[in-house]
Coordinates of C-alpha atoms and ligand atoms in Angstrom, one line a residue:
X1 CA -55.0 38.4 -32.0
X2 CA -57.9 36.5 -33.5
X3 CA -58.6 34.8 -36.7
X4 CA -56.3 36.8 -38.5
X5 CA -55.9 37.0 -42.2
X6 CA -54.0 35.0 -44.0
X7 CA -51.2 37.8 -45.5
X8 CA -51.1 39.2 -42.0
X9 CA -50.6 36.0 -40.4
X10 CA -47.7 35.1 -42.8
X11 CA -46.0 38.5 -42.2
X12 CA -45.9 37.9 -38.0
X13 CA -45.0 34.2 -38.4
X14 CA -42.4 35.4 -40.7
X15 CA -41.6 38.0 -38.0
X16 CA -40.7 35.1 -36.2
X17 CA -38.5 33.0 -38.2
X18 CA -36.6 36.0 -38.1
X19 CA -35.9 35.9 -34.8
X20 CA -35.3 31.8 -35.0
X21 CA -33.0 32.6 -38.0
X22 CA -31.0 34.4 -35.0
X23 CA -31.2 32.0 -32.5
X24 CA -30.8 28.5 -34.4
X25 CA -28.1 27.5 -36.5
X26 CA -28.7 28.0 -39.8
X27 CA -27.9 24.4 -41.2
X28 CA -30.5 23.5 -39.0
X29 CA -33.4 25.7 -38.9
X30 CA -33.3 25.4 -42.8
X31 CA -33.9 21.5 -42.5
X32 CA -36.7 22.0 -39.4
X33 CA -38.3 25.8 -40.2
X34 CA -38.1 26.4 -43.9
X35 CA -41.2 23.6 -44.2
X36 CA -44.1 25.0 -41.8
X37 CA -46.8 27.0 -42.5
X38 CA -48.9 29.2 -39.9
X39 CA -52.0 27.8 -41.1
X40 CA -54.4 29.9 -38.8
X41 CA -54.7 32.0 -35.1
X42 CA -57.7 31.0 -33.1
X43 CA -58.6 31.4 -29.7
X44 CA -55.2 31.7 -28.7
X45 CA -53.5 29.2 -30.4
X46 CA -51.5 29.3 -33.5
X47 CA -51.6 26.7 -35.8
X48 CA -48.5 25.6 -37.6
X49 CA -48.2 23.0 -40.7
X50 CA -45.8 20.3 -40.7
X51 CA -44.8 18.0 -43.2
X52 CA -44.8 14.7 -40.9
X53 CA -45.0 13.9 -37.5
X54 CA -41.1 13.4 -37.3
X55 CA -40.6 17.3 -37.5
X56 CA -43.6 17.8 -34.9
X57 CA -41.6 15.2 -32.3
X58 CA -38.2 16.7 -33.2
X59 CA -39.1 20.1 -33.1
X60 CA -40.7 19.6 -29.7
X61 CA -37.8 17.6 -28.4
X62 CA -35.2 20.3 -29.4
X63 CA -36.6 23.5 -30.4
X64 CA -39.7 23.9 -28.2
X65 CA -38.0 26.7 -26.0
X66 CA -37.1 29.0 -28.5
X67 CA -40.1 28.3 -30.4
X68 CA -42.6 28.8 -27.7
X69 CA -40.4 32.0 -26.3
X70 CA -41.0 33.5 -30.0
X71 CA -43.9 32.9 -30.7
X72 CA -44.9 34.4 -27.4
X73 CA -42.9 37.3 -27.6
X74 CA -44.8 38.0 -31.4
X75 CA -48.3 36.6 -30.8
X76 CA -48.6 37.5 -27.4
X77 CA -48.2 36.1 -24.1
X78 CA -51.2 33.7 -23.8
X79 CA -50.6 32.1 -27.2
X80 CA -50.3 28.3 -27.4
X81 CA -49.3 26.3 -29.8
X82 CA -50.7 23.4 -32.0
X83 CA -49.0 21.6 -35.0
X84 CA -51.2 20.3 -38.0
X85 CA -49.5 17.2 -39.4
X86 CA -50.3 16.4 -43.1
X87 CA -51.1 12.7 -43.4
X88 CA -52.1 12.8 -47.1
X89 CA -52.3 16.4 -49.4
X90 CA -56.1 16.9 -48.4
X91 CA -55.7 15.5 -45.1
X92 CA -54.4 17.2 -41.5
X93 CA -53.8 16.0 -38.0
X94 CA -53.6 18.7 -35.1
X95 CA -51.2 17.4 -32.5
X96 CA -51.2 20.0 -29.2
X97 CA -47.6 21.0 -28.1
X98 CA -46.8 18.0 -25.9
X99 CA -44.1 19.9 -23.9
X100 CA -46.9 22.5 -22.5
X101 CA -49.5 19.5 -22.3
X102 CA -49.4 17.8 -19.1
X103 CA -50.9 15.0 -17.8
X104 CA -53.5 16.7 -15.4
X105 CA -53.1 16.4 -11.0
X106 CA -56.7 16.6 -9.5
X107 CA -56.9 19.9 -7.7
X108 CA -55.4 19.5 -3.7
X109 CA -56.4 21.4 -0.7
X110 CA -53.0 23.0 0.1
X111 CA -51.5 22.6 3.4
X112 CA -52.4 25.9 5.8
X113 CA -48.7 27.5 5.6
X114 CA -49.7 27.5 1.5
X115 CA -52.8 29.5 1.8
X116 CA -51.5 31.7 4.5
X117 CA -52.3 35.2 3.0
X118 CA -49.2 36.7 4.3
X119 CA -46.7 34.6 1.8
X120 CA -47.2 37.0 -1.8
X121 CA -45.8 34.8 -3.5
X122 CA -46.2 31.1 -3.5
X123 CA -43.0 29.9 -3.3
X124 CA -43.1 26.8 -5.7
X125 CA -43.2 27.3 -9.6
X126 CA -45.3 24.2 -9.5
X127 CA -48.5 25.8 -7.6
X128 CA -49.8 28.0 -10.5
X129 CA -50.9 31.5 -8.3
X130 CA -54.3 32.3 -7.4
X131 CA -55.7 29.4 -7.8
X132 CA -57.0 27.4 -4.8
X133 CA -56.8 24.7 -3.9
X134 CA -53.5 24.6 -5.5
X135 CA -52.4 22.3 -8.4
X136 CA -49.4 20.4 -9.0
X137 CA -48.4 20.2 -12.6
X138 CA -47.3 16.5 -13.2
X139 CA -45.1 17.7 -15.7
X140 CA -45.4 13.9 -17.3
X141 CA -45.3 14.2 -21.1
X142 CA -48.1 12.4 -22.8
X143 CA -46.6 10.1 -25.1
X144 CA -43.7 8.8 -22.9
X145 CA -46.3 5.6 -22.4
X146 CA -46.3 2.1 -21.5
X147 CA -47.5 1.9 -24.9
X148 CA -44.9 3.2 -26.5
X149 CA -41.9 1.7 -24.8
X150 CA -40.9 -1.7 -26.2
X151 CA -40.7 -4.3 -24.5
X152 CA -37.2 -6.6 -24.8
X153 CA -34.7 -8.6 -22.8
X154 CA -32.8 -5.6 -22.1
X155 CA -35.6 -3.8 -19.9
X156 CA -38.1 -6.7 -18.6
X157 CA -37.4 -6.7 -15.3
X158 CA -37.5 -2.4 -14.8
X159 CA -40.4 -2.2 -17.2
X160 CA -42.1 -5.3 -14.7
X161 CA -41.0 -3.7 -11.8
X162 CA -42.4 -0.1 -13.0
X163 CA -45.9 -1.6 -14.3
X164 CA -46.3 -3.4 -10.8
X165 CA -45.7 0.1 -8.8
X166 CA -48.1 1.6 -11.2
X167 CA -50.9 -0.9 -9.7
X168 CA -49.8 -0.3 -6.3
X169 CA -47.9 2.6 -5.8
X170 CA -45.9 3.0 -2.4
X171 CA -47.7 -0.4 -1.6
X172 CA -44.8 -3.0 -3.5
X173 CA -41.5 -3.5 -1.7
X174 CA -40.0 -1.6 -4.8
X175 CA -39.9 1.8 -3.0
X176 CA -38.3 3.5 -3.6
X177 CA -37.8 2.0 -7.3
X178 CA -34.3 3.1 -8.6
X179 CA -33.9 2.4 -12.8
X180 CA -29.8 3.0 -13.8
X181 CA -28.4 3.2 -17.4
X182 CA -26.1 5.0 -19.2
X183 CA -27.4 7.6 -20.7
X184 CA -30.4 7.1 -23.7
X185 CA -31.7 3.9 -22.8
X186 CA -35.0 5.0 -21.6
X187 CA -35.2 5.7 -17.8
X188 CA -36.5 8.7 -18.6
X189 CA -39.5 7.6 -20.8
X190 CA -40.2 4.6 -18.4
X191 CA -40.4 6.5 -15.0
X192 CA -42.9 8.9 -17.0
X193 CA -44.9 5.8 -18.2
X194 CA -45.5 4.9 -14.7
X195 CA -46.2 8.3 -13.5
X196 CA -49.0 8.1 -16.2
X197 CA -50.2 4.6 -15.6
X198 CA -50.6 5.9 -11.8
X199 CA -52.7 9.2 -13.2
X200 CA -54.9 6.6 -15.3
X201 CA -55.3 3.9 -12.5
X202 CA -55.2 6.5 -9.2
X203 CA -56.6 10.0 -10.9
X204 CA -56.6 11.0 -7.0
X205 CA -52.7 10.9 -6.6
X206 CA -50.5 13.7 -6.8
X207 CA -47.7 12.8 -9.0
X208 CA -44.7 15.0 -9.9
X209 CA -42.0 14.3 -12.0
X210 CA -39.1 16.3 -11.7
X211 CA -35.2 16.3 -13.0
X212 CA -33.0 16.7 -10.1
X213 CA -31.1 19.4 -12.0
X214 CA -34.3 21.7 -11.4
X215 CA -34.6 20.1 -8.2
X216 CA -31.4 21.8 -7.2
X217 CA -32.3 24.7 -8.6
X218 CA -35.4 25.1 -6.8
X219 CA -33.8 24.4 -3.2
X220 CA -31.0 26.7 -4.0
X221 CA -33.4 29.3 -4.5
X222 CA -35.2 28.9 -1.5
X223 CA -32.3 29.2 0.6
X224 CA -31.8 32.3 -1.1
X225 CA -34.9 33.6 -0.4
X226 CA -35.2 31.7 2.9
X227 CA -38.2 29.6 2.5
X228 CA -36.5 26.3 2.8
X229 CA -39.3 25.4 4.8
X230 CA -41.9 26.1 2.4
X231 CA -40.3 24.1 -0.2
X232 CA -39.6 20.9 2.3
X233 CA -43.3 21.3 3.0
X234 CA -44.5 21.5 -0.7
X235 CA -43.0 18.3 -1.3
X236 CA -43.5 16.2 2.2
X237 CA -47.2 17.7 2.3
X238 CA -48.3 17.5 -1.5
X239 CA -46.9 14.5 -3.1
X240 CA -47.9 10.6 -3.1
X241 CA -45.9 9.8 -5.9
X242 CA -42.4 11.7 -6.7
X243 CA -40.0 11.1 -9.3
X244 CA -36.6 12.0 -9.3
X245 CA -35.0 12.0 -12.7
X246 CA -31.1 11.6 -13.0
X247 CA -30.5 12.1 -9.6
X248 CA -26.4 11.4 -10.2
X249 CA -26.7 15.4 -10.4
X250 CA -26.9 15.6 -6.7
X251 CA -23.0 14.4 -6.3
X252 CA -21.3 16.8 -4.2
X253 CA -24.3 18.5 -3.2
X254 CA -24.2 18.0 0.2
X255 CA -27.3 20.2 0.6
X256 CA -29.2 19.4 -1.8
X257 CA -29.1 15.8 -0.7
X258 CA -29.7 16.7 2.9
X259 CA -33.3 18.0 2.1
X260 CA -33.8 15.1 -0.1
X261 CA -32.8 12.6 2.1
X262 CA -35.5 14.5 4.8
X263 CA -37.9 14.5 2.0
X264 CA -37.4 11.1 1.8
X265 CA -37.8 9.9 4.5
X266 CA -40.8 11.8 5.2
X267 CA -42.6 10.3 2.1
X268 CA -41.4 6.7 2.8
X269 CA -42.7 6.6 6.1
X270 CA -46.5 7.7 4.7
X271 CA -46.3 4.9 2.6
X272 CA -45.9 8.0 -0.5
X273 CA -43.7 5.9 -3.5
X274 CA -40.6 7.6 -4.7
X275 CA -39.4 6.8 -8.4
X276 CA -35.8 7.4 -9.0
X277 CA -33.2 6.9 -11.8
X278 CA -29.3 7.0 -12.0
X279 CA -26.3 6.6 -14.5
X280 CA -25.0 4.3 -12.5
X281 CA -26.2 2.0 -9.5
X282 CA -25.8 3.2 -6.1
X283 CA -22.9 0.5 -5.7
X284 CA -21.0 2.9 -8.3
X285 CA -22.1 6.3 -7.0
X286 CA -19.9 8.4 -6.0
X287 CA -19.7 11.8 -4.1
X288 CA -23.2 10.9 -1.8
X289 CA -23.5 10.7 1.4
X290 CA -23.6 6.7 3.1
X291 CA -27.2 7.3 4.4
X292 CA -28.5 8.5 0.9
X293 CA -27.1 5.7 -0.8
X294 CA -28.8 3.3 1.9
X295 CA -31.7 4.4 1.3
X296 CA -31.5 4.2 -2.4
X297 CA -30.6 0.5 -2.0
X298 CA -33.6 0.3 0.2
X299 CA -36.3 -0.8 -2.6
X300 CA -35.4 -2.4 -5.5
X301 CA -32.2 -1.3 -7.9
X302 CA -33.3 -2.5 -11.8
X303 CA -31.0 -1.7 -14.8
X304 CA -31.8 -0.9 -18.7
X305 CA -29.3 -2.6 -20.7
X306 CA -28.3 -1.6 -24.1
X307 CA -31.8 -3.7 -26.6
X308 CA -30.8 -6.2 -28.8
X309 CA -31.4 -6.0 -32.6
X310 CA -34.5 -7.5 -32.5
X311 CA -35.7 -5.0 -29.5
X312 CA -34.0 -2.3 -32.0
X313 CA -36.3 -3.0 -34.8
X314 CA -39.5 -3.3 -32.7
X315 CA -38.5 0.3 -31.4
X316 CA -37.8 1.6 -34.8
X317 CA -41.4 -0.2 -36.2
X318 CA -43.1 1.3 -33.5
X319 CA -41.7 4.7 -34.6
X320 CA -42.5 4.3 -37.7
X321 CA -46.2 3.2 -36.4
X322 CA -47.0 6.1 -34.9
X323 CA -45.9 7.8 -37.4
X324 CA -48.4 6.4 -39.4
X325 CA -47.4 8.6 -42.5
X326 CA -43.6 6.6 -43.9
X327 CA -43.3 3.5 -45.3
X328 CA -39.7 2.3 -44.7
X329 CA -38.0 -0.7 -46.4
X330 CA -37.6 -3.8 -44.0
X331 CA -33.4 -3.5 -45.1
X332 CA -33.8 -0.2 -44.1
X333 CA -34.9 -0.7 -40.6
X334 CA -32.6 -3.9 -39.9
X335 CA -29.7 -1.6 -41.3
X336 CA -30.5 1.3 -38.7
X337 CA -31.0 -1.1 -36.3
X338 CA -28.0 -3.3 -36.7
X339 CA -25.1 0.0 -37.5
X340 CA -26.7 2.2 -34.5
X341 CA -26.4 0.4 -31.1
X342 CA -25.2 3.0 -28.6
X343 CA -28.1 3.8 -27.7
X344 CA -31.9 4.1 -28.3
X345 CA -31.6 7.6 -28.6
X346 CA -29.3 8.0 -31.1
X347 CA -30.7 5.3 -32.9
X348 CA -33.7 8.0 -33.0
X349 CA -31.6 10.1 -34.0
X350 CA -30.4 8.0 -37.2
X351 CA -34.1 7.8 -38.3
X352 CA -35.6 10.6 -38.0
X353 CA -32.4 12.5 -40.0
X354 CA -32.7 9.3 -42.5
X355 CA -37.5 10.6 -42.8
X356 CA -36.4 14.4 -42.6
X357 CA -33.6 13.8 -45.3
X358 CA -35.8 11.5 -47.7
X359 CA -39.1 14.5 -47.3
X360 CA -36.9 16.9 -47.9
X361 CA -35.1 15.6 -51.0
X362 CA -37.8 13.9 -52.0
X363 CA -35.9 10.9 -52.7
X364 CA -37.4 7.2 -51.4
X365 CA -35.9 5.9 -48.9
X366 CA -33.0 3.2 -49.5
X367 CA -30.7 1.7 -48.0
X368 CA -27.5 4.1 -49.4
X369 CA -29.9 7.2 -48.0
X370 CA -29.7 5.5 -44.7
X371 CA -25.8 4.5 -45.3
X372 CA -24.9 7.9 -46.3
X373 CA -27.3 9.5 -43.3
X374 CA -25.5 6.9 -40.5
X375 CA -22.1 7.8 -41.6
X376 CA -22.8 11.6 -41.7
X377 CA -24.6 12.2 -39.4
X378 CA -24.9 10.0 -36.4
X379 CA -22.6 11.2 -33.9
X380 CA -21.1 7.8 -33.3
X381 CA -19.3 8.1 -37.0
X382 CA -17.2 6.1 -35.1
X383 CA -19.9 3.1 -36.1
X384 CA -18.8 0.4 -35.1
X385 CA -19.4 -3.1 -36.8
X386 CA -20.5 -5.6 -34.5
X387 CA -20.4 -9.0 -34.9
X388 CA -23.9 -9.2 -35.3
X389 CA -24.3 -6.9 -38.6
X390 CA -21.2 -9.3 -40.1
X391 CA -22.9 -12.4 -39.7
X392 CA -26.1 -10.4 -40.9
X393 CA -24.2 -9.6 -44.3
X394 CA -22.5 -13.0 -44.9
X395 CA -26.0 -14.5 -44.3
X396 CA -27.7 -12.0 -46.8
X397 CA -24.8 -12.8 -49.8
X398 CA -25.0 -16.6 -49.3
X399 CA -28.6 -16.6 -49.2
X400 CA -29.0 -18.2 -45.9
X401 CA -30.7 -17.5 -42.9
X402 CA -28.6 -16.7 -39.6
X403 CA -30.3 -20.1 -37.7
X404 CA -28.7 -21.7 -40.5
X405 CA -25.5 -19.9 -40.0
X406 CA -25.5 -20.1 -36.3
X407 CA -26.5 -24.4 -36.6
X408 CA -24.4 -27.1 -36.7
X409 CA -25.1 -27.8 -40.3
X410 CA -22.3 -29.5 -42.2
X411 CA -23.4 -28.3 -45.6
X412 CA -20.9 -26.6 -47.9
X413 CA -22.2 -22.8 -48.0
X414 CA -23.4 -22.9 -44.2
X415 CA -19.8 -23.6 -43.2
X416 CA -18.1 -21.5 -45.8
X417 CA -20.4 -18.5 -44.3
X418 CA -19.5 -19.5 -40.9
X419 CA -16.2 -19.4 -41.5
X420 CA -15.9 -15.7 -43.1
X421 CA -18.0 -14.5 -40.7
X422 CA -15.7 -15.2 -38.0
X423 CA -12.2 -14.1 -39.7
X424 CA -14.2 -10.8 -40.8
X425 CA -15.0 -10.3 -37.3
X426 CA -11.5 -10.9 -36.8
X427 CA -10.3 -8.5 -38.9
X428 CA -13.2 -5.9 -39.0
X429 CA -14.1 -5.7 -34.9
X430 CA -12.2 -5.7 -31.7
X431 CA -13.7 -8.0 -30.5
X432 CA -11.6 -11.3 -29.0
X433 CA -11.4 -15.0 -30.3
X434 CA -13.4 -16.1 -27.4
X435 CA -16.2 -13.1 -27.8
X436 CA -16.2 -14.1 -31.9
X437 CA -16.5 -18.0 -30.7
X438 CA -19.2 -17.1 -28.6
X439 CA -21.7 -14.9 -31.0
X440 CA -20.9 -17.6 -33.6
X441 CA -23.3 -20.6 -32.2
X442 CA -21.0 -21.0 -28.8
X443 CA -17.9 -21.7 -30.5
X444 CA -14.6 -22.2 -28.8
X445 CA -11.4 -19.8 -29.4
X446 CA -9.5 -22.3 -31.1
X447 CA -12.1 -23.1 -33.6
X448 CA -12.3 -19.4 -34.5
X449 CA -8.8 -19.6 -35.2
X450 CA -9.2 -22.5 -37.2
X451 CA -11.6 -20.7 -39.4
X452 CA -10.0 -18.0 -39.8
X453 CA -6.7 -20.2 -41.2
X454 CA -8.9 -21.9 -43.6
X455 CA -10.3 -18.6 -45.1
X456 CA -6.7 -17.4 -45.4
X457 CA -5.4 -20.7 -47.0
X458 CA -8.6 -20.7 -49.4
X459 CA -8.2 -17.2 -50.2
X460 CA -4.5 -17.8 -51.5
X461 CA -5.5 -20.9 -53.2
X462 CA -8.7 -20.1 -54.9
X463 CA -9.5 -16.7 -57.1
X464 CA -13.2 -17.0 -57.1
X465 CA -13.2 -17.7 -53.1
X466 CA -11.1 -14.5 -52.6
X467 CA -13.1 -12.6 -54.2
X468 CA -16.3 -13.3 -52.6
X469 CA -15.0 -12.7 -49.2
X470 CA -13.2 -9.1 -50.6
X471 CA -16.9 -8.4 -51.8
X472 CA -18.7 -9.5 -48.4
X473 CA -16.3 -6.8 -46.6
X474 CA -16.7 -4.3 -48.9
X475 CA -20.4 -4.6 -48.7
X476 CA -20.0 -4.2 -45.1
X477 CA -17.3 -1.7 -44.6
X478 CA -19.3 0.6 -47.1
Ligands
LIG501 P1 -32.5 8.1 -20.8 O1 -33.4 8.8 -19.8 O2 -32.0 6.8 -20.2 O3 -31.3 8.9 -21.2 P2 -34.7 8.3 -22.6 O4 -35.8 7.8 -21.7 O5 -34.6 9.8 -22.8 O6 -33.3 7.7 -22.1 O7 -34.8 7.5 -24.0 C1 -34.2 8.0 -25.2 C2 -35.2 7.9 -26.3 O8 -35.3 6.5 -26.6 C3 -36.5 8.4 -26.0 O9 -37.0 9.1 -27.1 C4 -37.4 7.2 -25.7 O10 -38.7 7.4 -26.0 C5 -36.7 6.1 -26.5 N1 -36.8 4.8 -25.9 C6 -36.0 4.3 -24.9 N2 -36.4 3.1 -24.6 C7 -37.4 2.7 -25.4 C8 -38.2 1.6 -25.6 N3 -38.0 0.5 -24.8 N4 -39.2 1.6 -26.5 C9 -39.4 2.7 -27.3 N5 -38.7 3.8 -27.2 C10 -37.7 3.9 -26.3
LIG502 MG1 -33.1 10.8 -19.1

């Protein structure tokens, strides 16, 4: 298909939101579908319209499979796809599909057994067929960059450790490197930003990330089709730099982890550096053999911890940045930041439902959009208030900063703040006397009980007082 008109074009993209209508809930594809346009179909690659870049990222991040499988299946199989972002009415940016655009390997001279005209099929869905010397696709998604990936206490010493194996890969003592978290906090996005720091400072090394969910699948198939071999050999002869992602998948699989722990070995001993991540450190791993877990204590171990506020907001600015298209009130951010911290991804989550809800109603967006969105929609709706977002609130109906309300200042309001913010967190969190003293300028348990007395006593003596501190939790409770 080339250059198509524009009727006939709408009629086959329509063909295709038919078949998304099928295969997408409907709540959902009318927020994410109902908006794009099939601009154009040139050389291959069809053009769709969306509003902002926060449907082009969330589409790619959760629909890209049925998408591309449609659009295929309608245009052809050699179509590709390209999103137009509208940055002002007159104005479009063409983003390529990230998911099929991968950060390029240099061309390798396959190992003899490879090129061995009596194998049909190449036995690796990585080698693309016919072409020689082979290529290994990287499978490193473009935007998952050093760049992009904020900076805070929570991640210094992984995103150090991973910016010095970019400069020397399999030359540091951190191999192989292993970055644990719970799920969300980024290991995924920071093992790709050193993959793609090593393709921009060593174009010459093979790189190849990999989740070891299809890593399994790929050895269980070759056992089935008996070329274990091959597949050992495609990854001890091709790689200098693999990365496992989420390796915790291998528990229980003692085979699995048998021809990793070969592989391994094999690539450790030709200096090759191996990039792995984890739920949980190897200390905590269960269902792996001892000799694994050795040797993914060998290198260095380096956890992402759940980003403070301040790391929350950068993230969220950065966003927001790259979007380059919203313009987001600051009490908008620090609310999203200080009612969503799970994790980074859901705090993702929070704002890009909070853009895609303010486009599509065309409202601005305030902070009761972003209330509303948070409580709806954000799969923790069992928010939690922290500590933190109390003292945040206090601060904000006193009128005084949170230095101020975390000093030793003497001064009437400062102490009357610092005293509701502790019996609020009292009453509103979970969280103990001694975790409440602590948050609230280092304060010991029995202080925090005194305070929370003296709000009592002054609520029952004083009207006014009462009512202040029944607003403050309203405010925060709402
Ligand atoms: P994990 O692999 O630990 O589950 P991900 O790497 O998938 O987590 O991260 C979840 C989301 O949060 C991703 O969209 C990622 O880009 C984003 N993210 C995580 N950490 C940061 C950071 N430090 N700066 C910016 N974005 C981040
Ligand atoms: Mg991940």
């Amino acid at each position: 298909m080339q250059n198509t008109d524009k009727n006939k074009l709408k009629k086959v993209w329509d063909e295709c939101l038919k078949i998304l209508t099928d295969i997408i809930p409907k709540e959902e594809f009318a927020v994410w579908f109902s908006d794009i346009t099939a601009v154009k179909y040139e050389d291959n690659f069809l053009y769709l319209e969306v509003p902002t870049s926060y449907y082009y990222e969330y589409i790619e991040a959760h629909y890209i499979d049925e998408l591309g499988r449609t659009i295929r299946r309608v245009f052809g199989s050699s179509t590709q796809l390209r999103y137009m972002i509208r940055i002002t009415d007159a104005n479009l940016m063409t983003m390529n599909s990230v998911n099929h655009s991968v950060v390029e390997n240099a061309p390798q001279q396959a190992p003899v057994i490879l090129n061995n005209p009596d194998i049909k099929e190449l036995p690796n869905p990585f080698i693309i067929p016919g072409i020689k010397p082979i290529k290994v696709e990287s499978q490193l998604k473009e935007n998952y960059t050093f760049e992009n990936f904020i900076e805070g206490s929570c991640n210094k010493f992984a995103r150090s450790a991973g910016y010095a194996v970019a400069q020397n890969p399999g030359k540091t003592a951190f191999n192989p490197l292993l970055i644990y978290s719970p799920v969300g906090l980024g290991k995924t996005h920071l093992v790709h930003a050193i993959g793609i720091e090593i393709k921009k400072l060593h174009p010459e090394k093979t790189v190849l990330y990999i989740g070891a969910d299809q890593f399994i699948r790929q050895y269980v198939k070759s056992v089935q089709d008996n070329t274990t071999n091959d597949f050992l050999q495609f990854y001890q002869m091709m790689i200098d730099v693999l990365i496992i992602d989420d390796i915790q998948y291998l528990e229980k699989k003692q085979g699995t982890q048998d021809i990793f722990f070969q592989i391994f070995n094999w690539l450790h001993s030709l200096g090759k550096q191996l990039i792995i991540t984890s739920d949980k450190a190897p200390a905590d791993m269960v269902g792996f053999e001892e000799r694994v877990l050795s040797r993914l204590k060998w290198g260095l171990n380096a956890e992402l911890q759940i980003p403070d506020v301040q790391t929350r907001i950068d993230i969220i600015k950065k966003k927001i940045e790259n979007d380059g298209n919203i313009s987001m009130p600051d009490e908008v951010i620090e609310y999203l930041a200080y009612s969503v911290n799970t994790s980074i991804r859901e705090l993702e989550g929070a704002l890009v439902s909070v853009m895609a809800h303010a486009t599509l109603s065309k409202q601005d967006i305030t902070i009761d959009l972003a209330r509303e969105i948070v409580d709806k929609f954000v799969k923790s709706n069992t928010r939690e208030i922290t500590i933190e977002y109390i003292q945040k609130m206090v601060c904000n109906y006193f009128n005084i900063s949170m230095e101020q309300m975390l000093s030793r200042s003497r001064k009437g309001d400062i102490v009357t703040a610092r005293h509701i913010s502790m019996y609020l967190a009292r009453k509103l969190t979970k969280s103990s006397l001694v975790a409440i003293g602590d948050k609230c300028g280092k304060k010991d348990h029995a202080t925090v009980l005194h305070a929370c007395k003296s709000v009592e006593n002054s609520c029952q003596i004083d009207k006014n007082y009462r009512k202040n501190v029944e607003d403050i939790e309203k405010k925060i409770i709402n």
